[in-house]
Coordinates of C-alpha atoms in Angstrom, one line a residue:
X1 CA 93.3 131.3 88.3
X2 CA 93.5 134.8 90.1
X3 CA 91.9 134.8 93.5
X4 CA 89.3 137.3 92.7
X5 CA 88.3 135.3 89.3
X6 CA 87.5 132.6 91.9
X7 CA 85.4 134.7 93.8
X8 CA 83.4 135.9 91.0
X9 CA 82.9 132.9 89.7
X10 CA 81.6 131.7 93.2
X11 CA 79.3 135.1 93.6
X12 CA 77.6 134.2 90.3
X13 CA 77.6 130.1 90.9
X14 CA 75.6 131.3 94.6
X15 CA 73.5 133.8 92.8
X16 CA 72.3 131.0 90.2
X17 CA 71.7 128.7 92.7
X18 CA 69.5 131.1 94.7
X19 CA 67.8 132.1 91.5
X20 CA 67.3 128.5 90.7
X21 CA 66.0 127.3 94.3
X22 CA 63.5 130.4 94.4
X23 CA 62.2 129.2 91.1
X24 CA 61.8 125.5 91.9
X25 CA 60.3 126.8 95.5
X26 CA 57.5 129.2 94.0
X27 CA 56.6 126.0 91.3
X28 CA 55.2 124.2 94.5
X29 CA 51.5 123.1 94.7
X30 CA 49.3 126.0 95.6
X31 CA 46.2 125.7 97.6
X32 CA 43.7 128.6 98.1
X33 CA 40.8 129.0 99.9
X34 CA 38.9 132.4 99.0
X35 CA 35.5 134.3 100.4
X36 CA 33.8 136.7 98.3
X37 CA 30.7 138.1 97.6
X38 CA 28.4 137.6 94.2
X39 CA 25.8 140.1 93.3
X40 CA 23.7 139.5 90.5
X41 CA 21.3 141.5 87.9
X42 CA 18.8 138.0 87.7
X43 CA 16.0 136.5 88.8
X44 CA 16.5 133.2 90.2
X45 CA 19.9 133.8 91.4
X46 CA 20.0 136.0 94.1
X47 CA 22.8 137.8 95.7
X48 CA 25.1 135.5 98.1
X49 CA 28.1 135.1 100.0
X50 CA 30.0 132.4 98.8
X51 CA 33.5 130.4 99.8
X52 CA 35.8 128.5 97.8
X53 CA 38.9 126.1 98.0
X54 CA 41.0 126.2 95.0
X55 CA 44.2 123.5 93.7
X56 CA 47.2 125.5 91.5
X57 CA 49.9 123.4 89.6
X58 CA 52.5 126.0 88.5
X59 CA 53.7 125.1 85.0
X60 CA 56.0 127.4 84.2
X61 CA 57.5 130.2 87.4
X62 CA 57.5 133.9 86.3
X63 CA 60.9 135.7 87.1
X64 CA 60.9 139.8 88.0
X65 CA 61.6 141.8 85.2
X66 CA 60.6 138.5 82.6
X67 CA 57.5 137.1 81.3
X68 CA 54.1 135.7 83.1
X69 CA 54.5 132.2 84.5
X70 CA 51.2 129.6 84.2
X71 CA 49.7 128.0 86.7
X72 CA 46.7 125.4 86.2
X73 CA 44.1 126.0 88.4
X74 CA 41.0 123.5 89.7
X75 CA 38.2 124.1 92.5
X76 CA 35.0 124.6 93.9
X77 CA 32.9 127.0 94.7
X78 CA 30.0 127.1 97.3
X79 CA 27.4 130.1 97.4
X80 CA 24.6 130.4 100.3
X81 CA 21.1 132.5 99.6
X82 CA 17.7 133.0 100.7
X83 CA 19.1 132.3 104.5
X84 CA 15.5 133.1 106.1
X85 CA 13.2 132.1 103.3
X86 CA 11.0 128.7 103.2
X87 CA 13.4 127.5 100.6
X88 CA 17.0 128.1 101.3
X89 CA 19.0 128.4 97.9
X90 CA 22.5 127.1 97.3
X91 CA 24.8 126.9 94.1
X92 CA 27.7 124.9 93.4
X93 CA 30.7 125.5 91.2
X94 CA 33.1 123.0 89.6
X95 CA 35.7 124.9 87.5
X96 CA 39.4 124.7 85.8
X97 CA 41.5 127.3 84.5
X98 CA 44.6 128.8 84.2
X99 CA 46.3 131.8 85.8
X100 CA 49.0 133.9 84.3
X101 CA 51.0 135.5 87.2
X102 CA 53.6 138.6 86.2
X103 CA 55.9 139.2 89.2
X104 CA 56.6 142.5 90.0
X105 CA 59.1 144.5 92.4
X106 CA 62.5 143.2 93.7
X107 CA 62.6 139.5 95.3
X108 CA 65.5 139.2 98.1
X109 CA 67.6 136.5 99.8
X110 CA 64.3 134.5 101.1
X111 CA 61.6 136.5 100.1
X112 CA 59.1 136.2 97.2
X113 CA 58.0 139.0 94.6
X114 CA 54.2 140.4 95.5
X115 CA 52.4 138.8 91.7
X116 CA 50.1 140.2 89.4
X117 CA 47.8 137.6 88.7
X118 CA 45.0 137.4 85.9
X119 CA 42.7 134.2 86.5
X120 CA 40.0 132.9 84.0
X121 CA 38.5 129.6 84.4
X122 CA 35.3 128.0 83.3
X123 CA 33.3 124.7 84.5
X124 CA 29.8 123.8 85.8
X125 CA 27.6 125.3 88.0
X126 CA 24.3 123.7 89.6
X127 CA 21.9 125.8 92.0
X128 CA 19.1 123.9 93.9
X129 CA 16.6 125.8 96.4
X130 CA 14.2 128.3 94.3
X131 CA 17.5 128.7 92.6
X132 CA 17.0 126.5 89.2
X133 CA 19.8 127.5 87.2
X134 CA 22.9 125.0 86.0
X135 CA 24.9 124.8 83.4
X136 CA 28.4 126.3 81.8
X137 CA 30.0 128.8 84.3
X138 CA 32.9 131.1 83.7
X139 CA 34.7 133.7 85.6
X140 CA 37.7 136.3 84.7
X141 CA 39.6 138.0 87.3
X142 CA 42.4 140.3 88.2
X143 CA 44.4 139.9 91.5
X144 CA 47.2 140.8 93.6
X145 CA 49.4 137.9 95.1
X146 CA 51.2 139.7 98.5
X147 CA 53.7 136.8 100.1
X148 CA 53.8 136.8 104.3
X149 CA 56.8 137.0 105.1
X150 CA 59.7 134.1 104.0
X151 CA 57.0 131.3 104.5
X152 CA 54.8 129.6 102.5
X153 CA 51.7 131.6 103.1
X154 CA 50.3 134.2 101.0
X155 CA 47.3 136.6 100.4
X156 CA 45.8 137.1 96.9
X157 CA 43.1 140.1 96.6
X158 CA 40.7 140.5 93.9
X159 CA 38.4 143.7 94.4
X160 CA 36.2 142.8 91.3
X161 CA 35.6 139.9 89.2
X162 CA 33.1 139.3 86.4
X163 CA 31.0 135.4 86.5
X164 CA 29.0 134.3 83.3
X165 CA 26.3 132.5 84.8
X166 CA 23.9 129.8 83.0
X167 CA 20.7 130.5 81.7
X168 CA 17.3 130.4 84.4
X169 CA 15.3 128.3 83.8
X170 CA 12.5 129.5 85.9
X171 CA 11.6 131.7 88.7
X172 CA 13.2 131.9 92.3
X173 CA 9.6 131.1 93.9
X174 CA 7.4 130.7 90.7
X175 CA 7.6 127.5 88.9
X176 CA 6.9 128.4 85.5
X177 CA 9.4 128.9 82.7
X178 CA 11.4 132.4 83.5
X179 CA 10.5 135.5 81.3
X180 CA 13.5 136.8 79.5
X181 CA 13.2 140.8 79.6
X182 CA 15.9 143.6 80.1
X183 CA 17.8 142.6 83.3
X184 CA 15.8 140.0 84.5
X185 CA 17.7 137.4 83.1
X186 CA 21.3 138.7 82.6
X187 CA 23.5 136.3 82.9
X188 CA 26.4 138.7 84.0
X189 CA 27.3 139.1 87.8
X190 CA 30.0 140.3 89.9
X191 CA 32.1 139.3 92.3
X192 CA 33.1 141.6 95.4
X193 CA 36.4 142.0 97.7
X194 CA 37.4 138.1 97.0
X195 CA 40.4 137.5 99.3
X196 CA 42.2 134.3 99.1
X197 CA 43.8 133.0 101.8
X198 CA 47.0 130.6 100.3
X199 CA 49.7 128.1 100.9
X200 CA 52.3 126.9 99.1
X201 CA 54.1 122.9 99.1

């Protein structure tokens, strides 16, 4: 075999293997921790700042230039109103889901890809306080996954997301059945400047 045969078929033996190592390195447990802020169009679940820890079990890697990879997702959620009033409010999420990150722009030797990644996940949320609301919970987001440096830390950034919220069930401070008109019961809210803070194992 001709020498530079031999090094070609080394080059491409080393490139596979990189290829293959930065694959099995991004499939790594994920955790997140995240701080956003909801703001809602109800009644009986008032705006709040709220924090989060989130678990991500990639299933399948995405590759630059290829297809989304999958990632099962599992957390909770904890949101803080009413700081100052005689009953302080706080809500609690439970949720799974799945995200679908697309990786985008050139990885090199050592460095990962900054990811596109849409998460939607759905669970149970219970509010106590003057809150009164539980029940199914879903969110939908779009983010933006930004590696530091060769490590395993990274900074996801969603500017917006949409929450489905359950149904009230009665007033913030009035306990009597809640009165379903217009806006005062939507069931829609939003989710400002939610930056995750993540690691990878």
């Amino acid at each position: 075999m001709k020498r530079p045969t031999v090094v070609a078929c080394a080059l491409v033996v080393i490139g596979c293997g990189l290829g293959f190592a930065e694959q099995a390195q991004s499939q790594g447990l994920h955790v997140e921790t995240r701080v956003g802020f909801l703001v809602t169009f109800a009644e009986g679940h008032s705006d709040r700042p709220l924090v989060g820890l989130n678990l991500g079990v990639p299933v399948v890697a995405p590759s630059v230039g290829g297809g989304p990879g999958l990632t099962l997702t599992g957390g909770v959620s904890v949101g803080f109103a009413d700081f100052f009033a005689d009953v302080q409010s706080e809500s609690f999420r439970f949720t799974g889901g799945v995200e679908a990150p697309w990786a985008i722009g050139a990885a090199s030797l050592g460095r990962r890809p900054i990811r596109i990644v849409p998460h939607l996940e759905a669970g149970y949320l219970d509010s106590n306080g003057g809150d009164r609301r539980d029940g199914v919970v879903w969110r939908a987001g779009l983010g933006v996954r930004v590696p530091v440096g060769a490590g395993n830390m990274h900074f996801t950034f969603e500017p917006l997301a949409i929450v489905g919220l359950p149904e009230g069930r009665a007033l913030a401070k009035v306990d009597e059945p809640l009165r379903l008109s217009g806006l005062t019961d939507s069931r829609l809210a939003l989710e400002f400047g939610v930056l995750s803070v993540g690691w990878r194992f």
